[in-house]
Amino acid sequence: MRAVTWHGRHDVRVDSVPDPEIVNPRDCIIKITSTAICGSDLHLYDGYIPGMRAGDILGHENMGEVVEVGAKSTLKKGQRVVIPFTISCGSCFFCSKQQFSACDNSNPAETADPSEIAYGHSMGGAFGYAHLTGGYAGGQAEYLRVPYSDVGPIVIPDGLEDDKVLFLSDILPTGWQAAVNCDIEPGDTVAVWGCGPVGLFAIQSAFVLGAHRVIAIDHFPRRLQLAKSMGAEILNYEEVDVRDALNEMTGGIGPDACIDAVGMESHGMSVDNIADTIKAHTYLGTDRPHALRQVILACRKGGRVSIPGVYGGMADKFPIGALMEKGLTVKSGQTHVQKFGRKLLEMIGEGKLDTTFLISHRSSLEDAPDMYRHWHDEQNDYTKIVLKPDMAKGDIKTTKELADVDA
Amino acid sequence: MAGAKSGSGNDLTTGQRVAIGAGAAAAVAGAALLFTRKSGGPSDDKRISDAPSWTLRDTPTGDKGALIGRSVTINLPRREVYDRWRDFTRFPDFMDNVRSVEKLGDRRSRWTIEAPAGKTVELVTEIIHDVPGERIAWKSVEGSEIITAGQAMFSDAPPGRGTVVQLVMTYAPPAGAIGKLVAKLFQREPAIQARRDLRRFKQLLETGEVTVNASPSARKSESPTEARI
């Protein structure tokens, strides 16, 4: 089969590789119908995540049709399923507490040691995301092996097209969990750093969960416009001092809850971020937590900090004093996708969530290397890319073109 | 017993202290492995930590014999976990290097262990303590190609959380060519082997299968049906 593979920093290719096979009784194999490039794939593209090996297949936002099932899979051939990016066994202590991304069994014994050494405890497994999280192949390919297929996959009813449900695999529940972690109360103002896909879904989710106001922060005009279309007030950090603006917009109090939907590769020409970048490129540091520093300093006293943005290593110059003295609550973590999937599917079916407004481009697998480059270099125009294996090479559809076809 | 250390570990189920470290030191000295048990009461040991003996900073390690301890929580009742461990013949299901374990009676088992270059190493173990639902201790019998002793202890995790399994093992290779082979197999990082075997035991009990990342890649050396590291 054809698959999108990682070969090094800024080196993504399309290779012919063997098809996946059923290995364990609970496995299934799906034929991929849609798979998206995630913001966190850019951390792999930039070489910020340790544990990638040349030849790894990328992709953790996957859906498709069941084509093969193991003896203990509960799925049936022909079913359409969305696959959570987190691999979870469903029966360990963590899964039984619905902390699915912390699953104790999904990271194989062969790959569990490095994260135990780096983080104190081994991480759960995930598709297409480095050997720290299990070394599983991703789904930016024609086929995907899905372990524990009786627990993870969400069966999609007929009539809901791929683009409406694909993001149940990661970014929709990730934005939802980011907002849930804000413990939103009536009257709350939620500030969201980063208007990429997770930030945009966090904005939408915050309103659904009862936020009075949402203020979104970014510097790409098109992404800020998308945030505005979701009902947020917007700040371009190149135009304003973010902390000053947030204080003035909230009567001097500051936002009640702050979401860092940026993660380890902050943009911006601030002194701390330039220093972090130099350290990261000379192997003296790992993460560039400029956005998280600003989140902590901007959040109101006694407020809540939610971190869906991905971090991987150590943060330097972390404002621990502000965190403690202001009495902030921090909630974080990879998304417990299986906890939210079915409820969010219902809300999509009822029209309560718009899941397609952020897709800017659709293309074939063969065009993936170009798409990674655009996703990295042109973030104003490329707001979400979906790959469809049945599209022809070079047949790239933008949302505007699709809208014209529909009209 | 020169250099032997009595651990000040807490035995979670019986209150007895397990000084398995003595076994490792003795094995290094070429003597038979020992298990000694203390029955509580005052000790001349000045250490005050309420931690298992194998977490002590001066636990014997290194390439001449090692003491390994590792705890894991398994989300199943204690008796069920004990029963699955007691069935030694199923060890190859989750122990990477063990090709087979054959019963030689109720207490003795013959282990065939895979070694590099298609060779195998054999040892015979004997159960020396067996308290159903609580613990199983074993040691290699004289003439085995590996001198080893171990103990698995089973205790209730906090309510609703299943069973804590604590595996403590010690072994030392014999001299000569076979010793070198065994050393290559085990001594480089024996704790890693024990850690991975216990992880697979937990996976097998909790999920019904041993978790494996077998899947395609663009690396020619790999197969989509085999685990990749």
XYZ file of C-alpha atoms in Angstrom:
636
model
C 0.000 0.000 0.000
C 0.994 3.681 -0.253
C 1.782 5.498 2.976
C 3.054 8.887 4.143
C 6.355 8.325 5.919
C 8.704 10.425 8.036
C 12.403 10.359 7.144
C 13.817 13.256 9.137
C 13.348 16.942 9.846
C 11.254 18.495 7.042
C 11.513 15.221 5.052
C 8.130 13.546 4.513
C 7.684 11.132 1.596
C 5.135 8.740 0.131
C 6.439 5.167 0.083
C 5.147 1.746 -0.910
C 5.046 -0.396 2.254
C 3.515 -3.768 3.193
C -0.186 -3.856 4.078
C -1.005 -4.173 7.799
C -2.256 -7.524 9.094
C -4.386 -8.725 12.002
C -1.944 -9.649 14.768
C -4.052 -9.889 17.936
C -7.635 -11.155 18.398
C -9.047 -7.720 19.283
C -7.551 -6.046 16.161
C -9.314 -4.807 13.083
C -8.017 -3.404 9.811
C -9.648 -0.366 8.247
C -9.416 0.996 4.719
C -8.732 4.699 5.237
C -11.284 7.016 3.649
C -10.127 10.264 5.316
C -7.099 11.174 7.418
C -5.996 14.640 8.484
C -2.675 16.334 9.133
C -2.636 17.552 12.737
C -0.897 20.546 14.247
C 1.029 18.104 16.397
C 2.314 16.432 13.190
C 4.224 19.702 12.705
C 6.159 18.967 15.913
C 7.251 15.688 14.255
C 7.952 17.534 10.976
C 10.175 20.011 12.819
C 11.954 17.226 14.717
C 10.767 18.377 18.142
C 9.456 14.966 19.274
C 12.067 12.395 20.272
C 11.691 8.758 19.284
C 10.800 9.049 15.593
C 12.581 6.640 13.250
C 13.135 7.064 9.523
C 10.391 5.116 7.761
C 7.638 5.611 10.366
C 4.138 6.046 8.914
C 2.482 9.286 10.068
C -1.128 10.081 10.860
C -3.328 9.914 13.950
C -6.592 11.515 12.756
C -8.082 8.559 10.940
C -11.336 7.087 9.761
C -12.375 4.471 7.293
C -14.238 1.297 6.541
C -13.703 -1.945 8.465
C -12.285 -4.524 6.029
C -10.966 -7.218 8.369
C -11.685 -8.189 11.981
C -9.903 -10.342 14.554
C -11.759 -13.070 16.454
C -12.528 -10.790 19.409
C -13.286 -7.546 17.588
C -16.879 -6.377 18.054
C -16.886 -4.589 14.694
C -18.303 -5.873 11.429
C -16.875 -5.605 7.945
C -18.294 -2.641 6.091
C -18.894 -0.458 9.164
C -17.638 3.133 8.953
C -15.546 4.030 11.979
C -13.598 6.978 13.361
C -10.453 5.904 15.216
C -9.399 7.795 18.391
C -5.739 8.772 18.136
C -5.161 7.347 21.613
C -4.939 3.562 21.832
C -6.658 2.292 24.983
C -7.255 -1.212 26.310
C -10.472 -0.382 28.159
C -9.736 -2.567 31.186
C -6.748 -1.182 33.135
C -7.079 1.112 36.169
C -6.743 4.236 34.016
C -9.236 3.172 31.351
C -11.711 2.210 34.082
C -11.393 5.805 35.386
C -11.978 7.042 31.817
C -8.420 8.405 31.720
C -8.009 6.658 28.391
C -4.906 8.467 27.154
C -3.100 7.184 30.254
C -3.834 3.536 29.351
C -1.334 1.288 31.107
C -1.298 -1.474 28.495
C -1.317 0.108 25.050
C 2.365 1.035 24.980
C 4.099 -2.295 24.245
C 6.731 -3.617 26.660
C 9.390 -3.050 23.990
C 8.718 0.699 23.753
C 7.427 1.619 27.221
C 10.817 2.212 28.868
C 11.901 5.566 27.378
C 8.797 7.453 28.498
C 9.003 5.811 31.923
C 12.523 7.202 32.204
C 11.628 10.619 30.750
C 8.289 11.184 32.496
C 8.329 8.852 35.497
C 5.647 6.580 34.051
C 5.193 5.130 30.605
C 2.802 6.890 28.239
C -0.210 5.259 26.632
C -0.042 4.294 22.984
C -1.006 6.483 20.022
C -1.082 6.066 16.263
C 1.714 7.474 14.126
C 3.369 9.446 16.891
C 6.894 8.297 17.673
C 8.167 5.342 19.598
C 7.637 7.108 22.936
C 3.937 6.377 22.442
C 4.295 2.827 21.193
C 5.744 3.053 17.698
C 2.452 2.184 16.007
C 2.044 2.955 12.311
C -0.219 5.901 11.539
C -3.175 6.121 9.192
C -1.907 8.515 6.502
C -1.959 5.418 4.350
C -4.412 3.194 2.526
C -4.920 0.793 5.443
C -4.467 0.831 9.228
C -4.250 -1.861 11.900
C -6.374 -0.851 14.921
C -5.601 -2.646 18.215
C -8.357 -3.065 20.861
C -10.939 -2.403 18.143
C -13.749 -3.375 20.549
C -12.979 -0.284 22.679
C -11.784 2.642 20.564
C -13.516 2.982 17.200
C -16.705 5.050 17.005
C -19.214 3.570 14.564
C -20.652 6.290 12.320
C -24.295 6.103 11.264
C -25.168 6.448 7.575
C -25.808 9.963 6.381
C -22.953 11.691 8.233
C -20.217 12.354 5.706
C -16.530 11.915 6.554
C -15.695 15.606 6.903
C -18.354 16.062 9.592
C -17.071 13.262 11.852
C -13.362 12.833 11.024
C -12.264 15.230 13.753
C -13.804 13.031 16.456
C -10.441 11.251 16.142
C -8.520 14.038 17.883
C -8.977 17.788 17.497
C -12.700 18.022 18.327
C -12.499 16.073 21.623
C -9.157 17.799 22.297
C -10.786 21.225 21.988
C -13.755 19.947 24.009
C -11.549 18.553 26.806
C -9.610 21.849 26.832
C -12.872 23.676 27.556
C -14.093 21.047 30.055
C -10.783 21.486 31.898
C -11.604 25.190 32.330
C -14.460 24.270 34.734
C -16.454 27.110 33.202
C -18.831 29.031 35.500
C -21.585 31.505 34.542
C -20.130 34.888 33.611
C -16.701 33.472 32.800
C -14.387 34.925 30.220
C -12.202 32.271 28.577
C -9.054 33.317 26.720
C -7.678 30.960 24.076
C -4.081 31.211 22.834
C -3.761 29.800 19.312
C -6.520 29.662 16.674
C -5.403 26.481 15.007
C -7.889 23.606 14.814
C -7.724 22.757 18.540
C -8.030 26.412 19.557
C -11.008 26.886 17.222
C -12.782 23.822 18.603
C -11.960 24.973 22.144
C -13.638 28.307 21.408
C -16.772 26.601 20.097
C -16.780 24.157 23.039
C -16.329 26.940 25.613
C -19.477 28.643 24.354
C -21.420 25.347 24.382
C -20.249 24.807 27.976
C -21.559 28.210 29.044
C -18.734 30.734 28.684
C -19.971 34.339 28.791
C -17.161 35.563 26.533
C -14.259 34.013 24.655
C -11.217 36.041 23.617
C -8.947 34.430 21.003
C -5.283 35.252 20.432
C -3.211 34.578 17.284
C -1.419 36.501 14.553
C -2.758 34.909 11.351
C -5.668 37.060 10.083
C -7.558 34.144 8.518
C -7.381 32.044 11.673
C -8.538 35.034 13.755
C -11.438 35.515 11.328
C -12.448 31.868 11.841
C -12.352 32.475 15.611
C -14.552 35.528 15.145
C -16.993 33.476 13.056
C -17.338 31.205 16.105
C -18.310 34.197 18.246
C -14.969 35.028 19.876
C -13.502 38.486 20.307
C -10.041 38.477 18.766
C -6.564 39.823 19.557
C -3.657 39.937 17.113
C -0.594 39.826 19.344
C 1.358 41.742 16.710
C -1.025 44.671 17.204
C -1.505 44.715 20.979
C 0.198 43.805 24.222
C -1.852 40.709 25.028
C -1.774 40.975 28.832
C -2.586 44.655 28.779
C -5.435 44.097 26.314
C -6.874 41.167 28.301
C -6.826 43.158 31.541
C -8.521 46.133 29.918
C -11.141 43.897 28.248
C -11.982 42.197 31.552
C -12.273 45.244 33.783
C -8.817 44.727 35.257
C -9.523 41.217 36.552
C -8.081 39.067 33.773
C -9.637 36.021 32.083
C -11.189 33.452 34.459
C -9.777 30.582 32.449
C -6.947 30.443 29.921
C -6.320 27.759 27.311
C -2.865 27.191 25.835
C -3.673 25.702 22.425
C -0.210 26.551 21.139
C 2.207 24.108 22.706
C 5.932 23.713 22.407
C 6.605 25.762 19.271
C 5.352 29.259 20.015
C 5.554 31.893 17.320
C 6.355 35.525 18.083
C 9.416 37.717 18.320
C 9.565 38.053 22.095
C 12.848 37.977 23.984
C 11.990 34.737 25.791
C 10.889 32.967 22.612
C 14.038 33.930 20.712
C 16.146 32.602 23.577
C 14.078 29.372 23.656
C 14.489 28.924 19.889
C 18.263 29.290 20.079
C 18.369 26.732 22.894
C 16.144 24.278 20.988
C 18.276 24.493 17.856
C 21.526 24.010 19.752
C 20.207 21.061 21.789
C 20.372 23.099 25.020
C 16.607 22.990 25.524
C 13.501 21.306 24.222
C 10.237 23.197 24.532
C 9.483 26.842 23.741
C 6.757 27.703 26.260
C 6.304 31.395 25.456
C 2.514 31.050 25.185
C 2.253 29.120 28.452
C 4.282 31.771 30.307
C 1.893 34.412 29.003
C -1.145 32.292 29.912
C -0.011 32.037 33.526
C 0.780 35.736 33.806
C -2.520 36.749 32.146
C -4.872 34.451 34.064
C -6.862 36.045 36.897
C -6.085 35.241 40.535
C -7.614 31.899 41.459
C -8.271 31.167 37.788
C -7.879 28.023 35.737
C -5.216 27.096 33.196
C -5.948 24.391 30.630
C -3.112 23.021 28.493
C -4.131 20.962 25.448
C -1.032 22.195 23.574
C 1.663 19.550 23.279
C 4.838 19.778 25.343
C 7.529 17.116 25.404
C 10.482 17.997 27.571
C 11.651 20.663 29.983
C 10.570 24.297 30.220
C 13.039 27.014 31.107
C 12.135 30.262 32.963
C 8.749 28.892 33.979
C 6.729 31.426 36.051
C 6.156 29.118 38.983
C 5.904 32.130 41.323
C 2.894 33.562 39.490
C 1.311 30.117 39.294
C 1.553 29.578 43.046
C 1.011 33.116 44.333
C -2.105 33.641 42.197
C -3.444 30.239 43.199
C -4.039 28.907 39.702
C -5.446 25.482 38.928
C -3.751 23.673 36.041
C -5.323 20.849 34.053
C -3.595 19.219 31.148
C -2.984 16.012 29.266
C -3.447 14.153 26.056
C -7.132 13.778 25.261
C -9.229 10.986 26.732
C -10.854 10.633 23.328
C -12.967 7.566 24.122
C -14.586 9.448 27.022
C -16.115 12.124 24.763
C -16.500 10.514 21.320
C -20.058 9.227 21.449
C -21.490 12.324 23.114
C -19.788 14.589 20.580
C -21.043 12.390 17.723
C -24.587 12.937 19.006
C -24.025 16.691 19.133
C -22.723 16.665 15.545
C -25.810 14.700 14.467
C -28.045 17.269 16.198
C -26.232 20.147 14.486
C -24.956 21.589 17.774
C -21.309 21.602 16.627
C -19.895 22.857 13.323
C -16.999 20.580 12.419
C -16.200 21.535 8.826
C -15.714 25.333 8.951
C -11.970 25.054 9.472
C -11.080 22.684 6.589
C -9.173 24.670 3.963
C -7.701 21.917 1.754
C -8.360 18.322 0.689
C -5.838 16.305 -1.290
C -4.594 12.824 -2.155
C -2.017 10.901 -0.121
C 0.452 11.418 -2.961
C 0.358 15.180 -2.381
C 1.027 14.860 1.357
C 4.680 16.016 1.244
C 3.602 19.293 -0.401
C 0.740 19.594 2.071
C 3.105 19.241 5.035
C 5.240 22.035 3.594
C 2.229 24.312 3.082
C 0.866 23.462 6.554
C 4.221 24.453 8.000
C 4.939 27.564 5.915
C 1.521 29.029 5.078
C -0.544 28.795 8.229
C -2.726 31.729 7.284
C -4.148 29.978 4.218
C -3.850 26.341 5.287
C -6.107 26.047 8.343
C -6.821 22.288 8.118
C -5.783 19.671 5.553
C -7.657 16.398 4.989
C -6.039 13.621 2.931
C -8.278 11.239 1.000
C -6.626 8.152 -0.490
C -9.204 7.910 -3.269
C -8.408 11.377 -4.621
C -6.056 11.622 -7.612
C -2.595 13.114 -7.335
C -2.612 16.846 -7.957
C -6.376 17.107 -7.447
C -6.303 19.569 -4.570
C -9.618 21.014 -3.460
C -9.860 24.158 -1.394
C -12.948 24.896 0.654
C -13.776 27.843 -1.580
C -13.837 25.605 -4.675
C -16.048 23.088 -2.897
C -18.408 25.870 -1.828
C -18.625 27.002 -5.454
C -19.502 23.460 -6.526
C -22.217 23.214 -3.870
C -23.657 26.588 -4.933
C 28.106 -14.320 53.896
C 30.721 -11.624 53.342
C 29.122 -8.637 51.737
C 25.625 -9.976 52.207
C 22.943 -7.432 52.907
C 19.823 -8.103 54.839
C 17.113 -5.977 53.277
C 14.805 -4.039 55.526
C 11.902 -4.552 53.177
C 8.307 -4.712 54.215
C 6.488 -7.824 53.134
C 3.060 -6.521 52.376
C 1.014 -9.590 53.182
C 2.684 -11.416 56.013
C 4.706 -8.823 57.822
C 7.722 -11.011 57.352
C 10.873 -9.458 56.116
C 12.455 -10.818 53.015
C 16.200 -10.618 52.838
C 16.550 -11.850 49.323
C 19.593 -9.650 48.801
C 21.510 -12.197 50.810
C 20.779 -14.672 48.052
C 22.361 -12.454 45.396
C 25.520 -11.885 47.384
C 25.804 -15.568 48.091
C 25.288 -16.393 44.428
C 28.093 -14.074 43.470
C 30.323 -15.889 45.916
C 29.474 -19.093 44.075
C 27.507 -20.542 46.933
C 23.970 -21.806 46.845
C 21.269 -19.202 46.868
C 19.558 -18.551 50.116
C 16.344 -17.130 51.246
C 16.342 -15.921 54.790
C 13.291 -14.680 56.561
C 13.089 -12.609 59.651
C 9.971 -12.733 61.763
C 9.778 -9.074 62.646
C 10.857 -7.706 65.992
C 13.745 -5.380 66.710
C 16.547 -5.262 64.161
C 20.088 -3.957 64.235
C 19.410 -2.363 60.889
C 19.461 1.452 61.284
C 17.537 2.184 58.083
C 14.127 3.742 58.692
C 12.445 3.799 55.268
C 9.210 1.838 54.878
C 10.261 0.725 51.410
C 10.867 -2.688 49.846
C 14.423 -3.957 50.286
C 15.158 -3.847 46.566
C 14.777 -0.072 46.475
C 17.663 0.429 48.906
C 20.510 2.403 47.404
C 23.057 -0.324 48.168
C 21.064 -3.148 46.576
C 23.587 -5.343 44.764
C 23.643 -4.667 41.013
C 26.157 -4.928 38.233
C 27.385 -7.660 35.941
C 28.362 -10.237 38.546
C 24.900 -10.985 39.863
C 21.964 -8.766 40.541
C 18.890 -8.293 42.671
C 15.878 -7.159 40.750
C 12.588 -5.986 42.192
C 9.600 -4.622 40.345
C 5.984 -3.974 41.349
C 2.970 -3.828 39.093
C -0.759 -3.391 39.744
C -3.100 -5.733 37.900
C -6.799 -4.937 37.795
C -7.982 -8.462 38.771
C -8.638 -10.281 42.067
C -5.596 -11.578 43.957
C -6.393 -15.272 43.712
C -6.875 -15.078 39.958
C -3.534 -13.320 39.481
C -1.791 -15.867 41.713
C -3.324 -18.784 39.800
C -2.152 -17.403 36.471
C 1.389 -17.005 37.796
C 1.400 -20.436 39.428
C 0.873 -22.035 36.013
C 4.570 -21.837 35.066
C 4.018 -23.671 31.786
C 2.320 -20.517 30.450
C 5.349 -18.292 31.155
C 6.471 -18.390 27.499
C 3.266 -16.473 26.670
C 4.736 -13.351 28.223
C 8.413 -14.020 28.958
C 10.410 -12.996 25.947
C 13.357 -15.376 26.193
C 11.637 -18.409 27.666
C 10.937 -21.019 24.985
C 9.238 -23.566 27.243
C 8.633 -24.525 30.866
C 7.968 -28.202 31.462
C 6.493 -29.631 34.669
C 8.686 -32.219 36.392
C 6.246 -32.862 39.223
C 4.368 -30.479 41.463
C 7.375 -28.455 42.621
C 9.992 -28.838 39.898
C 10.024 -27.285 36.421
C 12.527 -27.461 33.566
C 13.068 -24.143 31.774
C 14.414 -23.888 28.230
C 15.679 -20.394 27.601
C 16.643 -18.989 24.249
C 20.212 -17.786 23.930
C 21.947 -15.967 21.072
C 22.904 -17.859 17.874
C 20.011 -20.319 18.130
C 21.374 -21.914 21.293
C 19.365 -22.691 24.397
C 20.120 -22.785 28.109
C 18.336 -25.108 30.528
C 17.634 -24.820 34.191
C 15.499 -26.659 36.695
C 13.746 -24.700 39.403
C 12.116 -25.888 42.576
C 9.347 -24.146 44.473
C 10.541 -23.548 48.014
C 7.570 -21.595 49.367
C 4.037 -21.576 48.075
C 1.253 -19.790 49.915
C -1.772 -19.829 47.599
C -2.974 -16.314 46.818
C 0.005 -14.761 48.607
C 3.401 -15.802 47.349
C 5.491 -18.262 45.399
C 9.262 -18.570 45.870
C 11.599 -20.706 43.778
C 15.277 -21.426 43.277
C 17.354 -23.225 40.723
C 18.510 -26.717 41.692
C 22.125 -27.746 41.651
C 23.484 -28.469 38.196
C 21.418 -25.784 36.463
C 23.203 -23.621 33.925
C 21.919 -20.484 35.645
C 21.901 -19.958 39.387
C 18.736 -18.104 40.179
C 16.124 -17.544 42.845
C 12.962 -15.526 42.850
C 9.777 -14.716 44.609
C 6.436 -13.361 43.455
C 4.297 -11.742 46.140
C 0.603 -10.954 45.687
C -1.270 -8.440 47.830
C -4.524 -6.522 47.590
C -4.228 -3.116 45.979
C -6.368 -0.363 47.571
C -10.090 -1.211 47.302
C -11.314 -1.608 43.728
C -7.859 -1.555 42.203
C -7.021 -5.237 41.954
C -3.743 -6.832 42.983
C -0.184 -5.664 43.497
C 2.384 -8.149 42.194
C 5.938 -7.792 43.458
C 8.568 -9.802 41.633
C 11.984 -10.162 43.230
C 14.697 -12.121 41.468
C 18.359 -12.723 41.684
C 20.684 -14.678 39.463
C 24.304 -15.242 38.629
C 25.854 -16.992 35.640
C 28.186 -19.942 36.066
C 31.771 -19.877 34.836
C 33.007 -20.932 31.380
C 31.682 -20.536 27.877
C 28.074 -21.178 28.811
C 28.465 -18.588 31.546
C 29.546 -16.012 28.999
C 26.531 -16.829 26.875
C 24.172 -16.512 29.811
C 25.853 -13.309 30.890
C 25.329 -11.850 27.451
C 21.712 -12.862 27.592
C 20.825 -11.621 31.040
C 23.408 -9.619 32.828
C 23.659 -6.636 30.578
C 20.412 -5.206 31.876
C 18.462 -7.908 33.687
C 16.093 -5.371 35.223
C 14.833 -4.463 31.746
C 13.935 -8.079 31.025
C 12.022 -8.421 34.290
C 10.257 -5.105 33.757
C 9.146 -6.058 30.248
C 8.066 -9.562 31.258
C 5.925 -8.128 34.052
C 4.380 -5.575 31.702
C 3.445 -8.376 29.304
C 2.011 -10.457 32.183
C -0.190 -7.511 33.147
C -1.259 -6.929 29.523
C -2.151 -10.573 29.063
C -4.257 -10.671 32.241
C -5.983 -7.327 31.779
C -6.560 -7.321 28.007
C -6.398 -10.996 27.030
C -3.480 -10.372 24.683
C 0.121 -9.222 24.730
C 0.204 -5.708 23.318
C 2.271 -5.423 20.157
C 2.979 -2.500 17.834
C 3.404 -4.785 14.818
C 2.502 -2.649 11.813
C 4.039 -1.632 8.510
C 6.883 0.841 8.057
C 9.133 1.847 5.181
C 12.022 -0.008 6.839
C 12.828 -3.087 4.765
C 14.106 -5.038 7.774
C 10.698 -5.093 9.486
C 7.595 -7.206 9.046
C 4.066 -5.914 9.744
C 3.401 -8.913 11.991
C 6.423 -8.571 14.276
C 7.015 -6.221 17.178
C 9.380 -3.374 16.476
C 11.521 -1.706 19.080
